[in-house]
CSV table of C-alpha atoms in Angstrom, one decimal:
chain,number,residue,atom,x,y,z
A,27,UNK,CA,-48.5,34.9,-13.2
A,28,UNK,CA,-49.6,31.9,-10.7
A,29,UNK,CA,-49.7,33.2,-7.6
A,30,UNK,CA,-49.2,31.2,-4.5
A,31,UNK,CA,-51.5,32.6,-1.5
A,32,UNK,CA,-49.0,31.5,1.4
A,33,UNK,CA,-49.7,31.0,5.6
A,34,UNK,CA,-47.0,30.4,7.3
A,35,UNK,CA,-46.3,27.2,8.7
A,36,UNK,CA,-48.8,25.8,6.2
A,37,UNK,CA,-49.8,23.1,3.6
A,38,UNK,CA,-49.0,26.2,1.3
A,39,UNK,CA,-44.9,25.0,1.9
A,40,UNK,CA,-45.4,22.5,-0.5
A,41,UNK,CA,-46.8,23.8,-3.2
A,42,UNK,CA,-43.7,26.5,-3.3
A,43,UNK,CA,-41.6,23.4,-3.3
A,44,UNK,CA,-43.8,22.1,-6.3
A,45,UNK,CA,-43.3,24.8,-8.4
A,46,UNK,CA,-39.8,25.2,-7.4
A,47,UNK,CA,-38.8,21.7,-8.3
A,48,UNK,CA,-40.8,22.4,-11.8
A,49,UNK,CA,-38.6,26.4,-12.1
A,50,UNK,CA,-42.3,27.3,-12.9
A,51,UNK,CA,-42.6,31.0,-12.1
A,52,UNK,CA,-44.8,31.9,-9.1
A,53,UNK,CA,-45.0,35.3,-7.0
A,54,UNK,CA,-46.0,34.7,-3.3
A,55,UNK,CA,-48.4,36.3,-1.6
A,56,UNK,CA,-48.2,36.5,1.9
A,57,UNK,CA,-50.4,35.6,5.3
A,58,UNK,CA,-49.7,35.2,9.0
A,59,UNK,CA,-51.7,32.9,11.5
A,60,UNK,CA,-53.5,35.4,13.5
A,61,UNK,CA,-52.2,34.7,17.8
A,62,UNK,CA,-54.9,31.6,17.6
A,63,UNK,CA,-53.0,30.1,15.0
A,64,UNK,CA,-56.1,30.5,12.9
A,65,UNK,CA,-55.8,31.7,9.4
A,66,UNK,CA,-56.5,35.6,9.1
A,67,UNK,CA,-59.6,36.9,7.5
A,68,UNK,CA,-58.1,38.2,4.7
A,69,UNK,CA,-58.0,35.0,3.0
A,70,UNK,CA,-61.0,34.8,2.8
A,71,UNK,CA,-61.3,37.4,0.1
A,72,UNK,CA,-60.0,34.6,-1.8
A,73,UNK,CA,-61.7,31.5,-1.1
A,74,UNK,CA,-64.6,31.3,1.3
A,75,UNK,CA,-63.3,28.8,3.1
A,76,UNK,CA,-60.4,31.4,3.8
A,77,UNK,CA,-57.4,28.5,4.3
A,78,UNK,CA,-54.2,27.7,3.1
A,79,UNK,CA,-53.1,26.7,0.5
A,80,UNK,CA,-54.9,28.6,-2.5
A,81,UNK,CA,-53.6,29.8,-5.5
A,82,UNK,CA,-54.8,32.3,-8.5
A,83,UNK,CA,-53.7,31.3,-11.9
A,84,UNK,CA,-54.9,32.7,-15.2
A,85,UNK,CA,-58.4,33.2,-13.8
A,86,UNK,CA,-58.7,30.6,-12.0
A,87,UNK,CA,-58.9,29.9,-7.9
A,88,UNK,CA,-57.9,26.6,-6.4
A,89,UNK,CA,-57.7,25.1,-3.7
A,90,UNK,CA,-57.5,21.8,-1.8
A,91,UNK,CA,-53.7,21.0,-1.8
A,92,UNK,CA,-54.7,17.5,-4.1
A,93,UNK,CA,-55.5,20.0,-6.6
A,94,UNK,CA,-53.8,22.2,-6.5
A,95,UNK,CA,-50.6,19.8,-7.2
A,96,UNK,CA,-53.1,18.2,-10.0
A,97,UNK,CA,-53.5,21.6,-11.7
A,98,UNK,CA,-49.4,22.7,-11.7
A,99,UNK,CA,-48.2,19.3,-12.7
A,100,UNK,CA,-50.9,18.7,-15.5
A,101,UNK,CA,-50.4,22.7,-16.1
A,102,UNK,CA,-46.7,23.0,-15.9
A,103,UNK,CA,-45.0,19.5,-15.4
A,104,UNK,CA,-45.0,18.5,-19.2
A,105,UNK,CA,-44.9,14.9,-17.9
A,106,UNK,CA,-42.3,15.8,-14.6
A,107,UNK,CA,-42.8,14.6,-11.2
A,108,UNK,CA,-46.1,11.9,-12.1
A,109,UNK,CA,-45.5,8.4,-13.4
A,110,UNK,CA,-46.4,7.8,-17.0
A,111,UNK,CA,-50.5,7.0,-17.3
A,112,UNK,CA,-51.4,2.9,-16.6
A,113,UNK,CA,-48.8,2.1,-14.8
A,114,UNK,CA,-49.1,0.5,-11.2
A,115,UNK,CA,-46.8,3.7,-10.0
A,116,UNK,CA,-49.5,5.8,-11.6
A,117,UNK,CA,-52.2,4.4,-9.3
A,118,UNK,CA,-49.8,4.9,-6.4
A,119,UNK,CA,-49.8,8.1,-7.3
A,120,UNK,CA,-52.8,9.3,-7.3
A,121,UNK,CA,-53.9,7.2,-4.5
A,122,UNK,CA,-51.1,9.0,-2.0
A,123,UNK,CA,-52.2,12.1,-3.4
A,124,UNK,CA,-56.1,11.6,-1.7
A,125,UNK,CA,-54.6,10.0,0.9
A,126,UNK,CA,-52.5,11.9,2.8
A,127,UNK,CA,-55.5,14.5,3.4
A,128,UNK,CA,-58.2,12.2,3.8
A,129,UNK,CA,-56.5,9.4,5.4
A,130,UNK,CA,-53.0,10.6,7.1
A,131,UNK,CA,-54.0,14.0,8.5
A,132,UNK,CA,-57.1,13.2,10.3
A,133,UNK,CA,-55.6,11.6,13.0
A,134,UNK,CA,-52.8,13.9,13.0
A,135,UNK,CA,-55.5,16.8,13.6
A,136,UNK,CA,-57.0,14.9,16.5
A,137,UNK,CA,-53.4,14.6,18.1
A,138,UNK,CA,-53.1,18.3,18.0
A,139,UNK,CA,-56.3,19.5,19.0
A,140,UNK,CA,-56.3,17.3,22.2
A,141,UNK,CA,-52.7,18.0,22.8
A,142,UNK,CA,-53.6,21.6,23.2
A,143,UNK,CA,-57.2,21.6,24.5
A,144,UNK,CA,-55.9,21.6,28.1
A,145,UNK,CA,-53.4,24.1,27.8
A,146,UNK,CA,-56.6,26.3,26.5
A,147,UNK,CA,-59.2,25.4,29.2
A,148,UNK,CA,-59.4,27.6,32.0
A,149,UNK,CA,-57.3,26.4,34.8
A,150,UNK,CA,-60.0,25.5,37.1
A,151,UNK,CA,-61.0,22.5,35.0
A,152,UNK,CA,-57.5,22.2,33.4
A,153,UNK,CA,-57.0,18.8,35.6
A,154,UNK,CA,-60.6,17.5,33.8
A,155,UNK,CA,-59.5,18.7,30.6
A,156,UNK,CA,-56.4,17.0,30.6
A,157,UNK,CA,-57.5,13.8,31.8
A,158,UNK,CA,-60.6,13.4,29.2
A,159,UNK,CA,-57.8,14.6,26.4
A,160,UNK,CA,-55.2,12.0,27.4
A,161,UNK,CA,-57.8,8.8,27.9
A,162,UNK,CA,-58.6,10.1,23.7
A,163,UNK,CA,-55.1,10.3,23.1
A,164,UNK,CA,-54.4,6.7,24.5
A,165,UNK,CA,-57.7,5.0,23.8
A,166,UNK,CA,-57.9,6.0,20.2
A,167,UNK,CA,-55.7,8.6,18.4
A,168,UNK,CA,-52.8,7.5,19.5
A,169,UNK,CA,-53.2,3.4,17.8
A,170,UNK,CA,-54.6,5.5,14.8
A,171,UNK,CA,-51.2,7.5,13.9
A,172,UNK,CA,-49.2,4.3,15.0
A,173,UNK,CA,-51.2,1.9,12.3
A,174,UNK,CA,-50.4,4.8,9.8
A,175,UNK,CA,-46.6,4.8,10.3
A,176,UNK,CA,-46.1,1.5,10.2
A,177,UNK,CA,-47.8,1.5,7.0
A,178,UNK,CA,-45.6,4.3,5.8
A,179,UNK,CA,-42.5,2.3,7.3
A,180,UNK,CA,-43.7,-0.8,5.4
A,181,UNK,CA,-44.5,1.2,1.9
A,182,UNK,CA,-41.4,3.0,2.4
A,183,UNK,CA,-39.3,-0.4,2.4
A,184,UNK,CA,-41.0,-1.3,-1.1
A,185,UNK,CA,-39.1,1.3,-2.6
A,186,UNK,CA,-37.1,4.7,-2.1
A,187,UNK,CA,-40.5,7.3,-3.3
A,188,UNK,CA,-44.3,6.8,-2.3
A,189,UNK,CA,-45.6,6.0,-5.8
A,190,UNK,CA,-41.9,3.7,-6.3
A,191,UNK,CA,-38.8,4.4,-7.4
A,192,UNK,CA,-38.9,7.9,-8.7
A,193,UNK,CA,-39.6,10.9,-7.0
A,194,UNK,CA,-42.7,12.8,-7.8
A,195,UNK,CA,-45.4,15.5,-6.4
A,196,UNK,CA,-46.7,12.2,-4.7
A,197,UNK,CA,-44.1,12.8,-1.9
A,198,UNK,CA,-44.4,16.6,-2.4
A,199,UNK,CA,-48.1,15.7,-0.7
A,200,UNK,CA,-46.8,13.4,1.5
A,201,UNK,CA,-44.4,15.4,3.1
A,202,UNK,CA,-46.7,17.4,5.5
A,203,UNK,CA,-48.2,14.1,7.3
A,204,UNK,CA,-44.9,12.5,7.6
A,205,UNK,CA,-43.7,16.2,8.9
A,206,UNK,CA,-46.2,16.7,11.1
A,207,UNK,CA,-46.2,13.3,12.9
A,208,UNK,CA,-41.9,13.7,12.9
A,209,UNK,CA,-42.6,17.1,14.9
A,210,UNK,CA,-46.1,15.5,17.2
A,211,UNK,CA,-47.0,12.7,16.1
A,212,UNK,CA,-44.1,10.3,17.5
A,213,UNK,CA,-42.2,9.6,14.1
A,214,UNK,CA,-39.0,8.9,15.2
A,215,UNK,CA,-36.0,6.5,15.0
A,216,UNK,CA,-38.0,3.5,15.4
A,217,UNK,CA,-38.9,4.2,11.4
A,218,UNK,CA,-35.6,4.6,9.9
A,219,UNK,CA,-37.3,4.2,6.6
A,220,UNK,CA,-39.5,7.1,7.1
A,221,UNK,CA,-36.7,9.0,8.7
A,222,UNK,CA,-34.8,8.4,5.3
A,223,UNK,CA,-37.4,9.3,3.0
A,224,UNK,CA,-37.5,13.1,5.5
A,225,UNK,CA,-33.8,12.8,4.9
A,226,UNK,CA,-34.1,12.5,1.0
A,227,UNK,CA,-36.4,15.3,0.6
A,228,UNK,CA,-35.0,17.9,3.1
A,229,UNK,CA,-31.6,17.2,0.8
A,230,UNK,CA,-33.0,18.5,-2.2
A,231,UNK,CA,-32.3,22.0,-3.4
A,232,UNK,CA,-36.0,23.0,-4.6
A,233,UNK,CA,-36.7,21.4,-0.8
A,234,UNK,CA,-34.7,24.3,0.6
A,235,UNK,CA,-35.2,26.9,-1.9
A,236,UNK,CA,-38.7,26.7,-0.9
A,237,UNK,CA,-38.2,27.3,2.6
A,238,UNK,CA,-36.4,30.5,2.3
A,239,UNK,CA,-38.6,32.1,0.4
A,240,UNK,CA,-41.8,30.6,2.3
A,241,UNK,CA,-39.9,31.6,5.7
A,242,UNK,CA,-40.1,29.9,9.0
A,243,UNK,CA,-41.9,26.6,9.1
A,244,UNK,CA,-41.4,24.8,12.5
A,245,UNK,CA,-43.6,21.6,11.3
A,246,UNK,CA,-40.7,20.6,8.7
A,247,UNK,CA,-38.3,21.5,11.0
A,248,UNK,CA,-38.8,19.7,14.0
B,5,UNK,CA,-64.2,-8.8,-12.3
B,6,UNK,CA,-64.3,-5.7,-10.2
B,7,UNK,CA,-64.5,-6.9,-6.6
B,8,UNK,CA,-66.0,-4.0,-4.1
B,9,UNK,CA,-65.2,-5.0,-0.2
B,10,UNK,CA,-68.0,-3.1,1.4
B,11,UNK,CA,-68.4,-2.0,5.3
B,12,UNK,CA,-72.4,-1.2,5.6
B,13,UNK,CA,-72.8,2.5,6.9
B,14,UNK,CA,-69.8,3.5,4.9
B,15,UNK,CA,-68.0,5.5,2.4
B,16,UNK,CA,-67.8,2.5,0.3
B,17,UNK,CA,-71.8,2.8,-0.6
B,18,UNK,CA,-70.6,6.0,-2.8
B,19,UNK,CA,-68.4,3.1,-4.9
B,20,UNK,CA,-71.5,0.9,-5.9
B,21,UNK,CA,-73.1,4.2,-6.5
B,22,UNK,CA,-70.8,5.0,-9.4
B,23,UNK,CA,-70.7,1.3,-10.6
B,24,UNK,CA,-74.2,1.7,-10.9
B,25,UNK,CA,-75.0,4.7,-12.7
B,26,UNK,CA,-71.9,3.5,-15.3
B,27,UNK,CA,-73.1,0.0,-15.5
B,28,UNK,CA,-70.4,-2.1,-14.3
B,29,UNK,CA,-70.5,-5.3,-13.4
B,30,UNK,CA,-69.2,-5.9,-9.7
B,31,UNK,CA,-69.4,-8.3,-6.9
B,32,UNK,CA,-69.6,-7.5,-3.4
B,33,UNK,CA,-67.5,-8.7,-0.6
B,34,UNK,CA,-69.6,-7.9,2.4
B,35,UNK,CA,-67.8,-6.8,5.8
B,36,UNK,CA,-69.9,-5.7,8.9
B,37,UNK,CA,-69.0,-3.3,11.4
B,38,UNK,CA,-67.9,-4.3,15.6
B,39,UNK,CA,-70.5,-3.1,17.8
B,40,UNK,CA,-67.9,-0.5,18.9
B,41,UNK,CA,-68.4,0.5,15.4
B,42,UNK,CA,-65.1,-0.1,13.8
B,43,UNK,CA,-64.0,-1.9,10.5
B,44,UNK,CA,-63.3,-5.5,11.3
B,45,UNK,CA,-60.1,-6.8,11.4
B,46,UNK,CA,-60.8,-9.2,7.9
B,47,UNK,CA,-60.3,-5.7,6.1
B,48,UNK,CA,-56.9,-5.8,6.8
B,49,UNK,CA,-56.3,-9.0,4.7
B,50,UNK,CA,-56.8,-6.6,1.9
B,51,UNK,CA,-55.8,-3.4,2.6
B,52,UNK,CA,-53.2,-2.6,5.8
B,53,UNK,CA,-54.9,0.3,7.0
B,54,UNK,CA,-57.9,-1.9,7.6
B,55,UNK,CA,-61.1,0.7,6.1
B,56,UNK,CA,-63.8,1.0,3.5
B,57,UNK,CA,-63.6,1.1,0.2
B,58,UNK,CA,-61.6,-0.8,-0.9
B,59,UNK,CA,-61.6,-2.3,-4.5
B,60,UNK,CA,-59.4,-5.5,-6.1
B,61,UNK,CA,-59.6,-5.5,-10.0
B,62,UNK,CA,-57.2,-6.8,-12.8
B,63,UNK,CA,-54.4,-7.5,-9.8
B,64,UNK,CA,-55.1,-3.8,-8.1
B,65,UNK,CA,-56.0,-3.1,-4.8
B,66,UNK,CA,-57.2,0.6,-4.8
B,67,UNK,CA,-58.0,2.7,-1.6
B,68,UNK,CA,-59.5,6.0,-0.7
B,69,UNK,CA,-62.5,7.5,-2.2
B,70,UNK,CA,-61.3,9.8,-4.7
B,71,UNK,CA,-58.9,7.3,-5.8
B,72,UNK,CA,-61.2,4.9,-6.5
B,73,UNK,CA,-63.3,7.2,-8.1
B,74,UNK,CA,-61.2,8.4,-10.7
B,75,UNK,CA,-60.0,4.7,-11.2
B,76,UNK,CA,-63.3,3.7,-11.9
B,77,UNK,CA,-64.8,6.5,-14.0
B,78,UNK,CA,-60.9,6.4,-16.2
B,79,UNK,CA,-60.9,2.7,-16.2
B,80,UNK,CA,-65.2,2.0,-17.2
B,81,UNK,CA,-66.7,5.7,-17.9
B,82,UNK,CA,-65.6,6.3,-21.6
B,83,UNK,CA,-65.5,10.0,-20.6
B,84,UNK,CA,-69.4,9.5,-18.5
B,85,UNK,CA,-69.8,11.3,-15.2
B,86,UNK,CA,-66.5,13.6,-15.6
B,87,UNK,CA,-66.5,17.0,-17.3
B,88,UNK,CA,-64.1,17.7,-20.6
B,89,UNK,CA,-60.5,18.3,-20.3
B,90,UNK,CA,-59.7,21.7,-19.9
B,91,UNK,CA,-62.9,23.2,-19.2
B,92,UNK,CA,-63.8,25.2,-15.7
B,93,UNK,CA,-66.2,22.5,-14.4
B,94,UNK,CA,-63.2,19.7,-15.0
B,95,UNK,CA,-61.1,22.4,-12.0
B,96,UNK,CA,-64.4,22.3,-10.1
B,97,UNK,CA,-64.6,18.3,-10.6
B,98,UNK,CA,-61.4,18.0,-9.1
B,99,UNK,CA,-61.1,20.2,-6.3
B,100,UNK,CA,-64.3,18.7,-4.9
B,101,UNK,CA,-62.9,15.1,-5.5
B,102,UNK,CA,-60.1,16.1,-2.9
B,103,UNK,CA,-62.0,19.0,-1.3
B,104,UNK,CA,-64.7,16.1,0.0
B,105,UNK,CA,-62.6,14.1,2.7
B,106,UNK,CA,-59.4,17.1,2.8
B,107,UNK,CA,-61.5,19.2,3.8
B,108,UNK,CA,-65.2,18.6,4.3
B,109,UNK,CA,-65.0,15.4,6.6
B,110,UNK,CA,-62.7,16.3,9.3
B,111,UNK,CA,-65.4,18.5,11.1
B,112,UNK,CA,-67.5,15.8,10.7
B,113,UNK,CA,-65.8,13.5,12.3
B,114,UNK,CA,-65.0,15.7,15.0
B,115,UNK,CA,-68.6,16.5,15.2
B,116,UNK,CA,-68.9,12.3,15.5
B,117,UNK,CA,-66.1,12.5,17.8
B,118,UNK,CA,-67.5,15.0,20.4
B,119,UNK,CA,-70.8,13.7,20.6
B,120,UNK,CA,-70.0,10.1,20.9
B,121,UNK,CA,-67.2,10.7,23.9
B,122,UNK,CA,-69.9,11.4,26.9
B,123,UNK,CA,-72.0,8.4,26.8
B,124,UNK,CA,-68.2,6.3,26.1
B,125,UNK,CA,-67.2,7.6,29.0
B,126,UNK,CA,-67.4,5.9,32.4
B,127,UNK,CA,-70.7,7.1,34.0
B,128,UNK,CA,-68.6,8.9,37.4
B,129,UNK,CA,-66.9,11.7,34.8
B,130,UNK,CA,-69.4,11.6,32.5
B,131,UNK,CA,-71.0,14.9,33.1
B,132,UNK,CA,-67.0,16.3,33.4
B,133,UNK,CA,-66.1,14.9,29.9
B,134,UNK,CA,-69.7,16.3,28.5
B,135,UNK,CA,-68.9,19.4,29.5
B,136,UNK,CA,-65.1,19.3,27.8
B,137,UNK,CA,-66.8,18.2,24.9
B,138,UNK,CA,-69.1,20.6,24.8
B,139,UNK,CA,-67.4,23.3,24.5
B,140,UNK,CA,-65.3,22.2,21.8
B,141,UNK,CA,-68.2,21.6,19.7
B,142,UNK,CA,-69.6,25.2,20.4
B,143,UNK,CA,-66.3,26.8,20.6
B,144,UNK,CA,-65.0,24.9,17.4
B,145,UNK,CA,-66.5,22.3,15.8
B,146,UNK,CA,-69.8,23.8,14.9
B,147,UNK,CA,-68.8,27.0,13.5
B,148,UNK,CA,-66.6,25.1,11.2
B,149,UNK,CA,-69.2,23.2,10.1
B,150,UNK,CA,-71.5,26.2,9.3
B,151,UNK,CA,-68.4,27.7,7.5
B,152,UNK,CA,-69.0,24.4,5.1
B,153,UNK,CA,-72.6,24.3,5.0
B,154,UNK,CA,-73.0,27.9,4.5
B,155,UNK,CA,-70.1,27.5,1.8
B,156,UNK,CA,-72.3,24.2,-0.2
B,157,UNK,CA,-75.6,25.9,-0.1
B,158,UNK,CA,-73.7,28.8,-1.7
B,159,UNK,CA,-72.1,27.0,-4.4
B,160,UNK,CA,-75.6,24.7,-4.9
B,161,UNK,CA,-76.8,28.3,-6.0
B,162,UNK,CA,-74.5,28.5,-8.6
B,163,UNK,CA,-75.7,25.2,-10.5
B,164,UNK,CA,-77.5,22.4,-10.1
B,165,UNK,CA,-74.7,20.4,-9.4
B,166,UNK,CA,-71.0,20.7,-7.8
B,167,UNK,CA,-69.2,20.7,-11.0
B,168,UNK,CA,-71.8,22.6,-12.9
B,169,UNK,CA,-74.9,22.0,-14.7
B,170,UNK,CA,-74.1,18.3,-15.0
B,171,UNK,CA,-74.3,15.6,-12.9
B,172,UNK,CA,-70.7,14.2,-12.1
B,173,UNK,CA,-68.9,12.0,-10.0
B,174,UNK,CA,-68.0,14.5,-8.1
B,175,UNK,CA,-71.7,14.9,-6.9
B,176,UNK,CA,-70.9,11.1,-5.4
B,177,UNK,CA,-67.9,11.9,-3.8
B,178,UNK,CA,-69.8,15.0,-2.1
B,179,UNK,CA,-73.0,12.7,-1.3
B,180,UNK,CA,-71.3,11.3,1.8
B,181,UNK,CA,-70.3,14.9,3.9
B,182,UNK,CA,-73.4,16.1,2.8
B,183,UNK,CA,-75.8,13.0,4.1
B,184,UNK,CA,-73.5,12.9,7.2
B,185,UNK,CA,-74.3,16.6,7.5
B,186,UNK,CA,-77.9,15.9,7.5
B,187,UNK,CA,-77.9,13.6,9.4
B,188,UNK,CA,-75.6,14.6,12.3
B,189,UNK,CA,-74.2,18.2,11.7
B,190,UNK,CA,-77.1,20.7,11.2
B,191,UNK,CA,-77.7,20.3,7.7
B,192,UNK,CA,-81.5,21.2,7.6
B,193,UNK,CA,-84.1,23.0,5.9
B,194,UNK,CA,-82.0,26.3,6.3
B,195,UNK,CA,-80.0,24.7,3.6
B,196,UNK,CA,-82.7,24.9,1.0
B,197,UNK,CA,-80.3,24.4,-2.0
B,198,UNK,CA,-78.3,21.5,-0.4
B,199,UNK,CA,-81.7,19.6,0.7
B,200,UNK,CA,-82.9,20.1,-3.1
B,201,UNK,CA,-79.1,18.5,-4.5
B,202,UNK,CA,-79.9,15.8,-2.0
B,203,UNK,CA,-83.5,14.9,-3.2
B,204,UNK,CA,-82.2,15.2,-6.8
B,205,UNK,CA,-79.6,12.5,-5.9
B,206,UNK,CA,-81.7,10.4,-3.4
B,207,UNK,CA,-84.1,10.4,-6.7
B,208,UNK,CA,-82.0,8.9,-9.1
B,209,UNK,CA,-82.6,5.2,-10.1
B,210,UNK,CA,-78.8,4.0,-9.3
B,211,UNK,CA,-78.7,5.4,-6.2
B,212,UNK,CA,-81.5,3.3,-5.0
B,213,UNK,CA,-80.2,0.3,-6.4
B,214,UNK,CA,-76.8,1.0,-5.0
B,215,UNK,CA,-78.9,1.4,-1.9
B,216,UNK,CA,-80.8,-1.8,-2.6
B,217,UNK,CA,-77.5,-3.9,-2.8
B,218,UNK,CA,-75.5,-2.3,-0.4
B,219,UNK,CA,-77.4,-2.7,2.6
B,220,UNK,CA,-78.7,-0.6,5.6
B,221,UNK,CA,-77.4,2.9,5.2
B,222,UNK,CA,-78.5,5.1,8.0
B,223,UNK,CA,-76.3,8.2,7.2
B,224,UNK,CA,-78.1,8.4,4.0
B,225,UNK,CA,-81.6,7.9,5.3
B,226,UNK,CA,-81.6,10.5,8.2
């Protein structure tokens, strides 16, 4: 059976909601960010790279969540959740799919890791710390993430789904960029079509049966 | 015909890499980076987000990488440069498509990040925002990026190639991270697998003519 290698309050979220929209069977198993929110070492018995998501299917190891979501749907989809081959949503598709870890999270990664570097530096040079982090913050991530939810807002006005009309496993991977910059990233009511789209996909049941048996995850959440 | 808008220095010299070793006829539309080193703001006119690559062709405009990558090799490769359906290399083909800029460029660009922000900064807090970035790149940055050089020299060992025995476009998605590595991140001769992949690339006859028309491209030269 596929098994789903799971951190909490990870990437891994969305490939239980995959495979719960697709009622493919999956058993879960289980790892908790270590105090440093790091992944524990366990995982990486797994994958050398020891992160989140992976999963174990038939003899095979994947990971990358792009992947992984290209695997299960080509795997288990029998045409569900991607728009038929040569079609303009097609493209869509698969471009959202590489973009929203090569392009979206990026500066969402930057936001966090200089958002907490001065609560981690030793409170001598906190002042320092926090000074250098904010003039990043202002100077460069923060234009980054606001050029990226415009363009969300702006795609997300074309039509109710990323790749058009329809949902698919497009938004599946675009839900933890548009999550993560809802909960840090300043997506808020200024983008009511963004806000609409989280509204959409938090409605849906394979949405929320995901989450209970994943467990807590505060970045969808917030 | 296929129209590649190409920054110099940038991701987009992997595009008329693959055009090249498949033989496709393409024009370039050249665009030259700010002295701050950003994309000009021309780029925008085709694509909102403003970066390289970027490719217009039959009434598409196609971003990111991977995307374009398997647009290109679906679209003009008659099955070239992409392993069979199916098989264990087409898993590895894909995972490295995403793994490339999901996972492999976000050190880097931290890496770029770090090291760049002391001599940006004003010269009275200089030696303050050195030391902050400092220890983020001992503390965080550089062990990731041995966990990823340690990780491609291993897999290098399995095969001649990141899919397998065969040369694929995956190996073009992966030349970026790696000549970025080399040249900025630490990738050296105690990588002798990775510095043999990269003289088998740097060695074949479309690269250099990719090269040739692209331009100056100092992350692959260092």
């Amino acid at each position: 059976m596929l098994t789903v290698h799971h951190l909490n309050n990870s990437r891994s979220q969305r490939v239980l909601w995959l495979l719960e929209e697709l009622d493919t069977p999956y058993e879960i198993k289980r790892y908790q960010r270590q105090p440093d929110m790091m992944a524990p070492k366990e995982l990486r018995a797994v994958h050398p790279l020891g992160k989140s998501p992976v999963i174990t299917d038939n003899g095979n190891t994947i990971a990358e969540s792009g992947a992984i979501i290209e695997y299960i749907v080509g795997t288990y989809g029998n045409g569900r959740l991607i728009p038929p081959p040569n079609t303009p949503e097609r493209l869509r598709y698969t471009y959202w799919l590489h973009y929203a870890e090569g392009s979206a999270m990026p500066p969402l990664l930057l936001k966090l890791l200089f958002s907490m570097m001065p609560q981690r530096a030793p409170a001598l040079v906190r002042p320092l710390v926090k000074m250098v982090a904010s003039g990043a913050l202002t100077g460069f991530v923060d234009p980054q993430l606001k050029l990226h939810m415009d363009y969300w807002e702006s795609e997300l006005g074309k039509a109710a789904y990323f790749a058009g009309d329809e949902f698919t496993a497009a938004d599946i991977q675009m839900s933890f960029p548009l999550e993560a910059a809802a909960a840090r990233g300043g997506l808020d009511q200024r983008y009511p079509k963004a806000q609409a789209w989280l509204e959409r996909i938090h409605a849906r049941p394979a949405y929320n049966r995901a989450l209970e048996k994943g467990g807590p995850y505060e970045i969808g959440k917030a």
